[in-house]
Coordinates of C-alpha atoms in Angstrom, one line a residue:
X284 CA 0.1 -0.1 -0.2
X285 CA 0.9 3.3 -0.6
X286 CA 3.3 5.5 2.2
X287 CA 1.3 8.7 3.3
X288 CA 2.7 11.9 2.1
X289 CA 3.0 13.1 5.2
X290 CA 5.6 10.1 6.5
X291 CA 7.0 9.1 2.7
X292 CA 9.2 11.9 2.1
X293 CA 10.3 12.6 5.9
X294 CA 11.6 8.7 5.8
X295 CA 13.4 9.7 2.9
X296 CA 15.3 12.9 4.5
X297 CA 16.3 10.5 7.4
X298 CA 17.3 7.8 5.2
X299 CA 19.5 10.3 2.9
X300 CA 20.9 11.7 6.1
X301 CA 22.3 8.6 7.2
X302 CA 23.4 7.5 3.6
X303 CA 25.0 10.5 2.5
X304 CA 23.1 9.9 -1.2
X305 CA 20.4 12.3 -1.5
X306 CA 21.8 15.0 0.4
X307 CA 24.5 15.2 -2.5
X308 CA 24.3 18.1 -4.8
X309 CA 23.4 15.8 -7.6
X310 CA 20.5 14.6 -5.9
X311 CA 19.0 17.9 -4.5
X312 CA 19.0 19.1 -8.3
X313 CA 17.7 16.0 -9.6
X314 CA 14.8 16.2 -7.6
X315 CA 14.0 19.9 -8.2
X316 CA 14.9 19.5 -11.8
X317 CA 12.3 16.3 -12.0
X318 CA 9.8 17.9 -10.0
X319 CA 9.5 14.5 -7.8
X320 CA 6.0 14.8 -5.9
X321 CA 6.0 14.3 -2.4
X322 CA 4.2 10.8 -2.8
X323 CA 6.2 8.3 -5.1
X324 CA 5.4 4.7 -5.6
X325 CA 8.3 2.5 -6.0
X326 CA 8.9 -1.4 -6.5
X327 CA 11.4 -3.8 -6.3
X328 CA 12.9 -6.0 -9.2
X329 CA 15.0 -9.1 -8.6
X330 CA 16.4 -8.7 -12.4
X331 CA 19.0 -6.4 -11.1
X332 CA 22.6 -7.3 -10.3
X333 CA 24.3 -7.0 -6.9
X334 CA 23.1 -7.0 -3.5
X335 CA 20.5 -3.9 -3.7
X336 CA 17.3 -4.3 -5.4
X337 CA 16.2 -1.8 -8.1
X338 CA 14.4 1.3 -7.1
X339 CA 12.2 2.8 -9.9
X340 CA 10.2 5.9 -9.1
X341 CA 7.5 6.0 -11.3
X342 CA 7.2 10.0 -11.9
X343 CA 10.7 9.8 -13.4
X344 CA 10.2 7.3 -16.2
X345 CA 6.1 8.0 -17.0
X346 CA 3.6 10.1 -16.0
X347 CA 3.2 11.5 -12.4
X348 CA 0.9 8.6 -10.7
X349 CA 0.4 8.0 -7.1
X350 CA -1.6 5.0 -8.0
X351 CA 0.0 1.7 -6.6
X352 CA 1.5 -0.1 -9.7
X353 CA 0.4 -3.3 -11.4
X354 CA 1.0 -6.5 -9.7
X355 CA 2.9 -8.9 -11.6
X356 CA 5.3 -11.6 -10.8
X357 CA 8.6 -9.1 -11.0
X358 CA 6.7 -6.1 -8.9
X359 CA 6.2 -6.6 -4.9
X360 CA 4.3 -4.1 -2.9
X361 CA 5.4 -0.4 -2.6
X362 CA 7.9 0.3 -0.3
X363 CA 9.6 3.4 1.1
X364 CA 12.1 5.4 -1.0
X365 CA 15.6 4.7 -0.6
X366 CA 16.5 6.9 -3.5
X367 CA 19.5 5.0 -4.9
X368 CA 20.6 6.1 -8.3
X369 CA 20.3 3.3 -10.9
X370 CA 23.6 2.5 -12.9
X371 CA 23.4 0.4 -16.3
X372 CA 26.4 -1.5 -16.9
X373 CA 26.3 -2.6 -20.6
X374 CA 29.4 -4.5 -20.8
X375 CA 31.7 -6.3 -18.8
X376 CA 33.3 -4.9 -15.8
X377 CA 35.8 -6.2 -13.2
X378 CA 34.6 -7.1 -9.9
X379 CA 36.2 -4.3 -8.2
X380 CA 34.1 -1.5 -10.0
X381 CA 31.0 -3.1 -9.7
X382 CA 32.0 -3.5 -5.8
X383 CA 32.3 0.2 -5.7
X384 CA 29.1 0.9 -7.6
X385 CA 26.9 -1.3 -5.6
X386 CA 27.8 0.5 -2.5
X387 CA 25.9 3.6 -3.6
X388 CA 23.4 2.6 -6.4
X389 CA 21.6 -0.2 -8.1
X390 CA 23.4 -1.7 -10.6
X391 CA 21.9 -3.2 -13.5
X392 CA 24.4 -5.9 -15.6
X393 CA 22.9 -6.2 -19.0
X394 CA 25.6 -7.2 -21.7
X395 CA 25.0 -7.4 -25.3
X396 CA 22.5 -5.6 -25.6
X397 CA 20.7 -4.4 -29.1
X398 CA 20.2 -1.0 -29.9
X399 CA 16.8 -1.3 -29.1
X400 CA 17.1 -2.9 -25.5
X401 CA 19.5 -0.2 -24.5
X402 CA 17.1 2.6 -25.8
X403 CA 14.5 0.9 -23.8
X404 CA 16.7 0.6 -20.7
X405 CA 17.9 3.8 -20.4
X406 CA 15.3 5.8 -19.4
X407 CA 15.1 3.8 -16.2
X408 CA 18.8 4.8 -15.6
X409 CA 21.0 7.5 -14.3
X410 CA 24.2 6.3 -15.5
X411 CA 25.4 4.1 -18.0
X412 CA 28.7 2.6 -18.3
X413 CA 30.3 1.1 -21.4
X414 CA 33.4 -0.3 -23.0
X415 CA 34.1 0.4 -26.7
X416 CA 31.6 -2.3 -28.0
X417 CA 28.4 -0.3 -27.1
X418 CA 27.3 3.0 -29.2
X419 CA 25.9 5.4 -27.3
X420 CA 24.1 7.6 -30.0
X421 CA 21.7 10.3 -29.9
X422 CA 18.9 8.0 -30.0
X423 CA 20.1 6.6 -26.7
X424 CA 20.3 9.9 -25.2
X425 CA 16.8 10.8 -26.5
X426 CA 15.1 7.5 -25.4
X427 CA 16.4 8.4 -21.6
X428 CA 14.2 11.4 -21.7
X429 CA 16.5 13.9 -19.4
X430 CA 16.8 11.0 -16.9
X431 CA 20.7 10.1 -17.9
X432 CA 23.1 12.1 -16.1
X433 CA 26.6 9.9 -16.6
X434 CA 28.1 7.9 -19.1
X435 CA 31.0 6.1 -18.1
X436 CA 33.6 4.8 -21.0
X437 CA 35.6 2.1 -19.5
X438 CA 39.0 3.0 -21.5
X439 CA 40.2 5.7 -22.9
X440 CA 38.8 6.4 -26.4
X441 CA 35.5 7.8 -26.6
X442 CA 34.6 7.7 -30.3
X443 CA 31.5 5.3 -29.5
X444 CA 29.9 7.8 -27.4
X445 CA 27.9 11.0 -29.4
X446 CA 29.5 13.8 -27.4
X447 CA 27.5 16.6 -28.9
X448 CA 24.5 14.5 -28.1
X449 CA 25.4 13.9 -24.7
X450 CA 26.4 17.7 -24.0
X451 CA 22.8 18.9 -25.6
X452 CA 21.0 16.6 -23.4
X453 CA 22.9 17.6 -20.4
X454 CA 24.8 14.1 -19.8
X455 CA 28.5 14.2 -18.3
X456 CA 30.7 11.8 -20.3
X457 CA 33.6 10.2 -18.3
X458 CA 36.5 8.4 -19.0
X459 CA 39.2 6.0 -17.8
X460 CA 42.4 7.4 -19.0
X461 CA 45.0 6.1 -16.6
X462 CA 44.3 2.6 -15.3
X463 CA 46.0 1.3 -18.1
X464 CA 49.3 3.4 -18.4
X465 CA 51.7 0.7 -16.8
X466 CA 50.1 -2.0 -18.9
X467 CA 50.7 -0.1 -22.3
X468 CA 54.4 0.8 -21.1
X469 CA 55.2 -2.9 -20.0
X470 CA 53.7 -4.2 -23.4
X471 CA 56.0 -1.4 -25.2
X472 CA 59.0 -2.9 -23.5
X473 CA 57.7 -6.4 -24.5
X474 CA 57.7 -5.5 -28.1
X475 CA 61.0 -3.9 -27.6
X476 CA 63.0 -6.8 -26.4
X477 CA 61.1 -9.2 -28.3
X478 CA 61.8 -7.3 -31.8
X479 CA 65.9 -6.7 -30.7
X480 CA 66.0 -10.6 -30.3
X481 CA 63.7 -11.8 -32.9
X482 CA 61.6 -13.7 -30.3
X483 CA 58.5 -14.0 -32.6
X484 CA 60.2 -15.2 -35.7
X485 CA 62.2 -17.4 -34.0
X486 CA 59.5 -19.1 -32.1
X487 CA 57.3 -19.5 -35.2
X488 CA 60.5 -20.9 -37.2
X489 CA 61.0 -23.5 -34.4
X490 CA 57.3 -24.4 -34.2
X491 CA 57.8 -25.1 -38.0
X492 CA 60.8 -27.4 -37.3
X493 CA 63.2 -25.0 -38.2
X494 CA 66.7 -24.5 -36.0
X495 CA 67.6 -20.9 -37.2
X496 CA 70.0 -19.6 -34.3
X497 CA 72.4 -18.0 -36.7
X498 CA 69.4 -16.2 -39.1
X499 CA 67.8 -14.9 -35.7
X500 CA 71.2 -13.4 -34.1
X501 CA 69.5 -10.0 -32.5
X502 CA 70.8 -6.9 -31.2
X503 CA 71.6 -5.9 -27.5
X504 CA 69.6 -3.0 -25.6
X505 CA 72.3 -2.1 -23.1
X506 CA 74.4 1.1 -24.2
X507 CA 71.7 2.1 -27.1
X508 CA 69.7 5.2 -27.4
X509 CA 65.8 4.9 -27.2
X510 CA 64.0 8.0 -28.6
X511 CA 60.5 8.3 -26.6
X512 CA 58.2 10.5 -29.0
X513 CA 55.7 11.8 -27.0
X514 CA 56.6 11.9 -23.1
X515 CA 53.2 11.6 -21.2
X516 CA 52.2 9.1 -18.8
X517 CA 53.3 5.8 -21.1
X518 CA 55.9 7.5 -22.6
X519 CA 57.7 8.0 -19.1
X520 CA 56.7 4.9 -17.9
X521 CA 58.7 3.1 -21.0
X522 CA 61.4 5.6 -20.1
X523 CA 62.0 4.8 -16.4
X524 CA 61.8 0.8 -17.5
X525 CA 64.5 1.4 -20.3
X526 CA 66.6 3.0 -17.9
X527 CA 66.5 0.0 -15.8
X528 CA 67.7 -2.1 -18.9
X529 CA 70.9 -0.1 -19.4
X530 CA 69.5 2.2 -22.3
X531 CA 70.3 6.1 -22.9
X532 CA 67.0 7.6 -22.9
X533 CA 66.0 10.7 -24.8
X534 CA 62.5 12.2 -25.8
X535 CA 60.9 14.4 -27.8
X536 CA 57.7 16.5 -26.3
X537 CA 57.4 20.1 -27.2
X538 CA 55.0 20.5 -24.1
X539 CA 56.5 18.0 -21.6
X540 CA 58.3 19.6 -18.5
X541 CA 62.2 19.5 -18.4
X542 CA 62.4 19.0 -14.6
X543 CA 60.0 16.1 -14.7
X544 CA 62.4 14.8 -17.6
X545 CA 65.5 15.3 -15.7
X546 CA 63.8 13.7 -12.5
X547 CA 63.8 10.5 -14.3
X548 CA 67.1 10.8 -16.4
X549 CA 65.6 11.6 -19.7
X550 CA 67.0 14.3 -21.7
X551 CA 64.3 16.1 -23.9
X552 CA 65.7 17.2 -27.6
X553 CA 64.2 18.5 -30.9
X554 CA 62.3 15.9 -32.9
X555 CA 65.0 15.6 -35.7
X556 CA 67.7 15.3 -33.1
X557 CA 65.5 12.4 -31.6
X558 CA 65.3 10.8 -35.0
X559 CA 69.0 10.9 -35.8
X560 CA 70.2 9.7 -32.2
X561 CA 68.3 7.1 -31.8
X562 CA 68.5 3.2 -32.2
X563 CA 65.3 2.7 -31.1
X564 CA 62.1 5.1 -31.6
X565 CA 59.3 4.2 -29.5
X566 CA 55.8 6.3 -30.3
X567 CA 53.5 7.5 -27.8
X568 CA 51.9 10.7 -29.3
X569 CA 48.2 11.2 -29.7
X570 CA 46.7 10.9 -32.9
X571 CA 45.8 14.4 -33.6
X572 CA 45.6 16.1 -37.1
X573 CA 49.2 17.4 -36.7
X574 CA 50.2 13.7 -36.1
X575 CA 48.8 11.9 -38.3
X576 CA 51.0 9.9 -40.4
X577 CA 53.7 12.0 -38.6
X578 CA 56.1 8.8 -39.5
X579 CA 56.5 9.0 -42.9
X580 CA 59.2 8.6 -46.2
X581 CA 60.3 12.3 -45.0
X582 CA 60.7 11.3 -41.2
X583 CA 62.2 8.0 -41.8
X584 CA 64.9 9.7 -44.2
X585 CA 66.0 11.6 -41.1
X586 CA 66.4 8.5 -38.8
X587 CA 69.6 7.0 -38.0
X588 CA 69.9 4.3 -40.6
X589 CA 68.8 0.7 -39.1
X590 CA 66.3 2.4 -36.4
X591 CA 64.0 0.1 -34.9
X592 CA 60.3 1.6 -34.2
X593 CA 57.9 0.3 -31.5
X594 CA 54.5 1.5 -31.7
X595 CA 52.0 1.1 -29.0
X596 CA 49.8 4.5 -29.5
X597 CA 47.7 4.9 -32.5
X598 CA 48.2 3.2 -35.6
X599 CA 47.5 6.4 -37.6
X600 CA 50.6 8.2 -36.6
X601 CA 52.5 6.0 -38.8
X602 CA 52.3 6.0 -42.7
X603 CA 52.1 2.1 -43.7
X604 CA 52.9 2.3 -46.9
X605 CA 56.1 4.2 -46.2
X606 CA 57.2 1.9 -43.5
X607 CA 56.9 -0.8 -45.9
X608 CA 59.1 0.9 -48.3
X609 CA 61.5 1.8 -45.0
X610 CA 62.0 -1.6 -44.3
X611 CA 62.5 -2.8 -47.6
X612 CA 65.3 -0.3 -48.3
X613 CA 66.8 -1.0 -44.7
X614 CA 66.2 2.5 -43.5
X615 CA 64.3 1.1 -41.0
X616 CA 65.8 -2.4 -39.5
X617 CA 62.2 -3.6 -37.6
X618 CA 59.3 -2.7 -36.3
X619 CA 57.1 -3.9 -33.6
X620 CA 53.4 -2.6 -33.7
X621 CA 50.4 -2.9 -31.5
X622 CA 48.4 -0.8 -33.1
X623 CA 47.1 0.0 -37.0
X624 CA 45.3 2.7 -39.2
X625 CA 42.9 0.2 -39.7
X626 CA 41.6 -2.2 -36.8
X627 CA 41.8 -5.4 -37.5
X628 CA 43.8 -5.0 -40.4
X629 CA 43.0 -6.6 -43.4
X630 CA 44.5 -10.1 -44.6
X631 CA 46.7 -8.8 -47.1
X632 CA 48.2 -6.0 -45.0
X633 CA 51.6 -6.1 -46.6
X634 CA 52.7 -4.4 -43.2
X635 CA 51.4 -7.3 -41.2
X636 CA 52.8 -9.8 -43.0
X637 CA 56.2 -8.4 -43.2
X638 CA 59.2 -10.6 -42.1
X639 CA 60.8 -8.0 -40.3
X640 CA 57.7 -6.7 -38.7
X641 CA 56.3 -8.4 -35.3
X642 CA 52.7 -7.4 -34.5
X643 CA 50.2 -7.9 -31.7
X644 CA 46.4 -7.5 -31.9
X645 CA 46.0 -4.0 -29.7
X646 CA 46.9 -5.9 -26.4
X647 CA 48.7 -2.5 -25.0
X648 CA 46.1 -2.2 -22.2
X649 CA 45.2 -6.2 -22.3
X650 CA 46.1 -7.4 -18.6
X651 CA 43.9 -8.8 -15.7
X652 CA 45.6 -5.6 -13.5
X653 CA 44.8 -3.1 -16.1
X654 CA 41.2 -4.3 -16.7
X655 CA 40.4 -4.3 -13.3
X656 CA 42.1 -0.9 -12.8
X657 CA 40.1 0.4 -15.4
X658 CA 36.7 -0.7 -13.5
X659 CA 37.8 1.0 -10.4
X660 CA 38.6 4.2 -12.2
X661 CA 35.6 4.3 -14.3
X662 CA 33.6 3.4 -11.3
X663 CA 34.9 5.9 -9.0
X664 CA 34.7 8.5 -11.6
X665 CA 30.7 7.4 -12.5
X666 CA 30.0 7.6 -8.7
X667 CA 31.7 11.0 -8.4
X668 CA 29.8 12.7 -10.8
X669 CA 26.6 11.2 -9.5
X670 CA 27.3 12.5 -6.2
X671 CA 27.9 16.4 -7.6
X672 CA 31.6 16.2 -7.7
X673 CA 33.3 17.6 -10.6
X674 CA 35.0 15.0 -12.5
X675 CA 38.8 15.6 -13.9
X676 CA 38.3 12.9 -16.8
X677 CA 35.4 14.6 -18.1
X678 CA 35.5 14.8 -21.8
X679 CA 32.3 17.0 -22.5
X680 CA 31.1 20.4 -21.5
X681 CA 28.2 20.8 -18.9
X682 CA 25.3 22.5 -20.0
X683 CA 25.2 26.3 -19.5
X684 CA 22.0 28.2 -18.6
X685 CA 20.5 29.4 -22.2
X686 CA 20.8 33.0 -21.3
X687 CA 24.1 33.0 -20.2
X688 CA 24.8 31.0 -23.5
X689 CA 23.6 33.5 -25.6
X690 CA 25.2 36.5 -24.1
X691 CA 28.7 34.7 -23.8
X692 CA 28.8 32.3 -27.3
X693 CA 30.7 35.4 -29.1
X694 CA 33.0 35.8 -26.8
X695 CA 33.4 31.9 -26.1
X696 CA 34.2 31.3 -29.8
X697 CA 36.8 34.2 -29.7
X698 CA 38.3 32.9 -26.4
X699 CA 39.0 29.6 -28.3
X700 CA 40.3 31.3 -31.3
X701 CA 42.6 33.2 -29.3
X702 CA 44.2 30.2 -27.8
X703 CA 44.2 28.3 -31.3
X704 CA 46.2 31.3 -32.8
X705 CA 48.5 31.6 -29.8
X706 CA 49.9 27.9 -29.9
X707 CA 50.3 27.9 -33.5
X708 CA 52.8 30.9 -33.1
X709 CA 55.0 29.2 -30.6
X710 CA 58.3 27.5 -31.9
X711 CA 60.4 25.4 -29.6
X712 CA 59.8 25.0 -25.7
X713 CA 56.7 24.3 -24.2
X714 CA 53.8 26.7 -23.0
X715 CA 54.5 27.4 -19.5
X716 CA 53.1 30.8 -18.5
X717 CA 49.8 32.2 -20.0
X718 CA 48.4 35.5 -19.1
X719 CA 44.7 36.3 -19.8
X720 CA 43.6 39.8 -19.5
X721 CA 39.9 41.3 -19.8
X722 CA 38.7 44.3 -20.2
X723 CA 35.2 45.1 -18.9
X724 CA 32.7 47.8 -17.4
X725 CA 31.3 45.2 -15.5
X726 CA 32.3 44.5 -11.8
X727 CA 34.1 41.4 -11.3
X728 CA 31.4 39.6 -9.3
X729 CA 29.1 40.3 -12.3
X730 CA 31.5 38.7 -15.1
X731 CA 32.4 34.9 -14.4
X732 CA 35.3 34.3 -16.7
X733 CA 35.7 30.4 -15.9
X734 CA 34.2 29.4 -19.0
X735 CA 36.6 32.0 -21.5
X736 CA 39.5 30.4 -19.3
X737 CA 38.4 27.1 -19.9
X738 CA 37.8 27.8 -23.7
X739 CA 41.5 29.5 -24.0
X740 CA 42.7 26.3 -22.3
X741 CA 40.9 24.1 -25.1
X742 CA 42.5 26.5 -27.7
X743 CA 45.8 25.9 -26.4
X744 CA 46.0 22.2 -25.5
X745 CA 43.6 20.5 -27.8
X746 CA 45.5 21.0 -31.2
X747 CA 48.5 19.5 -29.8
X748 CA 47.3 16.4 -27.8
X749 CA 44.4 13.9 -27.3
X750 CA 42.9 15.9 -24.7
X751 CA 39.0 17.0 -24.5
X752 CA 38.9 20.3 -22.6
X753 CA 35.9 21.5 -21.0
X754 CA 34.8 23.6 -18.1
X755 CA 35.3 20.8 -15.7
X756 CA 38.7 19.5 -16.6
X757 CA 40.4 22.8 -17.8
X758 CA 42.4 23.8 -14.8
X759 CA 43.1 20.1 -14.1
X760 CA 44.7 19.3 -17.4
X761 CA 46.4 22.9 -17.6
X762 CA 47.9 22.1 -14.1
X763 CA 48.8 18.6 -15.3
X764 CA 50.9 19.8 -18.4
X765 CA 52.4 22.4 -16.2
X766 CA 50.5 25.1 -18.0
X767 CA 50.2 28.1 -15.4
X768 CA 47.0 30.5 -16.5
X769 CA 46.7 33.9 -14.6
X770 CA 44.0 36.2 -15.2
X771 CA 43.7 39.8 -14.8
X772 CA 40.9 42.8 -15.2
X773 CA 40.7 46.3 -16.2
X774 CA 37.6 47.9 -15.1
X775 CA 36.4 50.3 -18.0
X776 CA 34.1 52.7 -18.4
X777 CA 30.9 52.1 -20.3
X778 CA 28.1 50.1 -20.6
X779 CA 27.7 47.0 -18.2
X780 CA 25.3 45.6 -20.6
X781 CA 28.2 44.6 -23.2
X782 CA 30.1 41.6 -20.8
X783 CA 33.5 42.6 -22.2
X784 CA 35.3 44.9 -24.4
X785 CA 38.4 42.9 -25.2
X786 CA 40.4 39.4 -24.2
X787 CA 44.2 39.3 -24.9
X788 CA 46.3 36.4 -24.5
X789 CA 49.9 36.5 -23.8
X790 CA 52.5 33.5 -23.7
X791 CA 55.9 34.1 -21.8
X792 CA 59.1 32.7 -22.2
X793 CA 58.8 31.0 -25.6
X794 CA 60.1 31.6 -29.0
X795 CA 57.7 32.8 -31.6
X796 CA 57.3 31.5 -35.4
X797 CA 56.3 35.2 -36.1
X798 CA 58.2 37.7 -34.4
X799 CA 55.7 40.3 -35.2
X800 CA 53.4 38.8 -32.4
X801 CA 55.9 39.5 -29.7
X802 CA 55.5 42.6 -27.5
X803 CA 57.5 44.8 -26.1
X804 CA 58.2 42.6 -23.2
X805 CA 58.8 39.6 -25.5
X806 CA 55.5 37.7 -24.8
X807 CA 53.5 36.2 -27.8
X808 CA 50.5 38.6 -27.8
X809 CA 47.3 38.5 -29.4
X810 CA 44.1 40.9 -28.7
X811 CA 40.9 40.1 -29.8
X812 CA 37.0 41.8 -29.4
X813 CA 33.5 40.8 -30.6
X814 CA 32.2 42.9 -33.3
X815 CA 28.5 43.0 -34.5
X816 CA 28.5 39.2 -32.8
X817 CA 31.5 38.1 -34.8
X818 CA 34.9 37.4 -33.2
X819 CA 37.8 39.6 -34.6
X820 CA 41.6 39.8 -34.0
X821 CA 42.2 43.3 -33.1
X822 CA 45.8 43.3 -32.1
X823 CA 49.0 41.2 -33.3
X824 CA 52.1 41.9 -31.0
X825 CA 51.6 45.9 -30.9
X826 CA 50.1 46.2 -34.3
X827 CA 46.8 47.2 -34.6
X828 CA 44.5 45.0 -36.9
X829 CA 41.2 44.1 -38.1
X830 CA 40.7 40.3 -38.9
X831 CA 37.5 38.6 -38.7
X832 CA 38.3 35.2 -37.2
X833 CA 36.6 33.0 -39.7
X834 CA 38.4 30.8 -42.0
X835 CA 42.5 30.3 -42.0
X836 CA 44.7 33.4 -42.4
X837 CA 48.2 34.2 -43.9
X838 CA 49.8 36.8 -41.7
X839 CA 52.7 38.6 -43.3
X840 CA 55.1 41.5 -42.1
X841 CA 56.1 43.9 -45.0
X842 CA 57.1 47.0 -45.6
X843 CA 54.2 49.1 -46.2
X844 CA 54.9 50.3 -49.9
X845 CA 52.2 50.2 -53.1
X846 CA 51.2 47.2 -55.1
X847 CA 51.7 44.5 -51.9
X848 CA 48.1 43.7 -51.8
X849 CA 48.5 43.1 -55.6
X850 CA 51.3 41.0 -55.4
X851 CA 49.8 38.5 -53.0
X852 CA 46.5 38.4 -54.5
X853 CA 48.1 37.6 -57.4
X854 CA 50.1 34.9 -56.0
X855 CA 47.0 33.3 -54.5
X856 CA 44.8 33.8 -57.6
X857 CA 47.3 31.8 -59.5
X858 CA 47.3 29.1 -57.3
X859 CA 43.6 29.1 -57.3
X860 CA 43.3 29.8 -53.8
X861 CA 40.1 31.9 -53.0
X862 CA 40.6 35.3 -50.6
X863 CA 38.0 35.9 -48.3
X864 CA 39.0 39.2 -47.0
X865 CA 42.3 41.5 -46.7
X866 CA 43.3 43.7 -44.1
X867 CA 46.5 45.5 -43.3
X868 CA 47.5 47.1 -39.8
X869 CA 50.3 49.6 -39.8
X870 CA 52.7 51.8 -37.7
X871 CA 53.0 54.4 -40.0
X872 CA 52.7 55.1 -44.0
X873 CA 55.8 53.7 -45.7
X874 CA 57.2 51.6 -42.4
X875 CA 56.4 48.1 -41.1
X876 CA 52.6 46.8 -41.4
X877 CA 51.3 43.6 -41.0
X878 CA 49.2 42.1 -43.9
X879 CA 46.2 39.8 -42.8
X880 CA 44.7 37.6 -45.9
X881 CA 41.7 35.5 -44.9
X882 CA 41.5 32.2 -47.4
X883 CA 39.0 29.9 -48.1
X884 CA 41.6 27.2 -49.3
X885 CA 44.5 25.7 -47.6
X886 CA 47.6 27.5 -49.7
X887 CA 50.1 24.9 -51.0
X888 CA 54.0 25.2 -49.7
X889 CA 54.4 26.6 -53.3
X890 CA 52.2 29.6 -52.8
X891 CA 53.4 30.2 -49.2
X892 CA 57.2 30.4 -50.5
X893 CA 56.2 32.5 -53.2
X894 CA 54.6 35.1 -50.7
X895 CA 57.8 34.6 -48.4
X896 CA 60.1 35.6 -51.1
X897 CA 58.8 38.8 -52.2
X898 CA 61.3 41.4 -51.0
X899 CA 59.3 43.6 -49.0
X900 CA 57.8 40.5 -47.1
X901 CA 59.9 40.2 -43.9
X902 CA 58.1 37.2 -42.2
X903 CA 55.1 35.0 -42.8
X904 CA 53.0 32.6 -41.2
X905 CA 49.9 30.5 -42.0
X906 CA 47.5 30.0 -39.3
X907 CA 44.7 27.3 -39.4
X908 CA 41.3 28.4 -37.2

């Protein structure tokens, strides 16, 4: 029978105070958001895995009703609400993770669900945990009808989750990026040793009845130089283990901390130097547009002849066709690969079948311990998110109130584009000190810049990493990368109806690919503003400019003289590159000037070289937005 309204919610409050579940910010906001009535009918279901019964609150999943649910074999008489969230685990998860979940939630372990079954179940769930085999599509979020608040991806990649739909429906997406670090590093070392001593080939030959000791003579690791390409979590763990094998370890990562590398005994070096010095190269960079097929014919040509390559990162960082040619020519002596551009690779893949290559089917994270660690990590992230905590492993932006978003949208776009432009101007060492300056007529307490700071961080980091930056994790990831971001504000006279007048981003202690962008104090400095709702670049270094931040831009520092616009325009026209705008900012007539050319198409190397060769052009840079 139904519990009287006067006593039911009182019982819930007492229960929540004891358990700590309903008192969390999440459940407080959920109750307000869902407008739960003070009288709710619930039922228990034995279909749920774990020690706790499933609790369904009828007003959440159907029209609000205070009637007792129909009696069936799986439905018992109504009981008092315990208000535990329901978590659907759609793929196998380690027992340690499940135990954590069961302490605070009802856990429904339902594997091998069809898309239709998943959509049917998700409307009864507050959280969903998947691995790589379940597609969490827009249809899933639509079917949840707003109840699904967290999606946990047990692993690193989130390409099977529709992030845009998740954000649109107010659902946080979290992953587990650290638990398999050691497993991936150990697999890298295993491939390194197996390749050096021809373990795979010798094993196959002996099982085929062939005793080929002379053919499979290997090389020693002690005294050899290992180049770590990408000095993140996995790369640094590989370095530690390689040092224990007596190897000299160098690394290339323009955004790694020098102090952290030195603490491990690793020397950070430029990209080309790492190629030229390394006997072995171990790849650990993320797959981004800038690293896609980074290891190609031109790169292999810069390597020490006979280099050996290990890849446990992402298959796309290697041009597989070029690697086959490099192996055939002897430029690359051997390769050991755990990842491929297409997985699984096709049966006729020449790289997989090459006699100088050993391969494994993406086993980097495949250890018992790593899988259990991933389960615990994702369980902690999901539970924390359900309890209202900010998740450092969140990979999508939380929803912003529509009225705030409407006001800040052009400034949010401006902030990210300033970050993207600034990072492209950096040459040499990594970014450590960033200053963001705002000018506004609003008082400090009437202007929340956290979202703007997060978007600047997003623009600075995302182009050169695999990280997903949002309001939740921006400060965490910046700190993790050793990037200190400070903010300052200048109060202006004017109308507080306009949120901001300008945003300025300055990067200190770095070299610039475009010296004109350096301020008098030697910092890369860009300033932007919003004009008629459109983000504009208003200053480059000490030069005032007026550049609409739409499309890509060629920036030139030149001597201000007649015919310059025509000269550049003719070159781009001859290369069939469409110009969207041109603008010139100068100090004074016939002196230094900065010309900005907006282009609809990416200029060819030939076009850029021709522009740079114009006598009056002193320097030039092409920037992608």
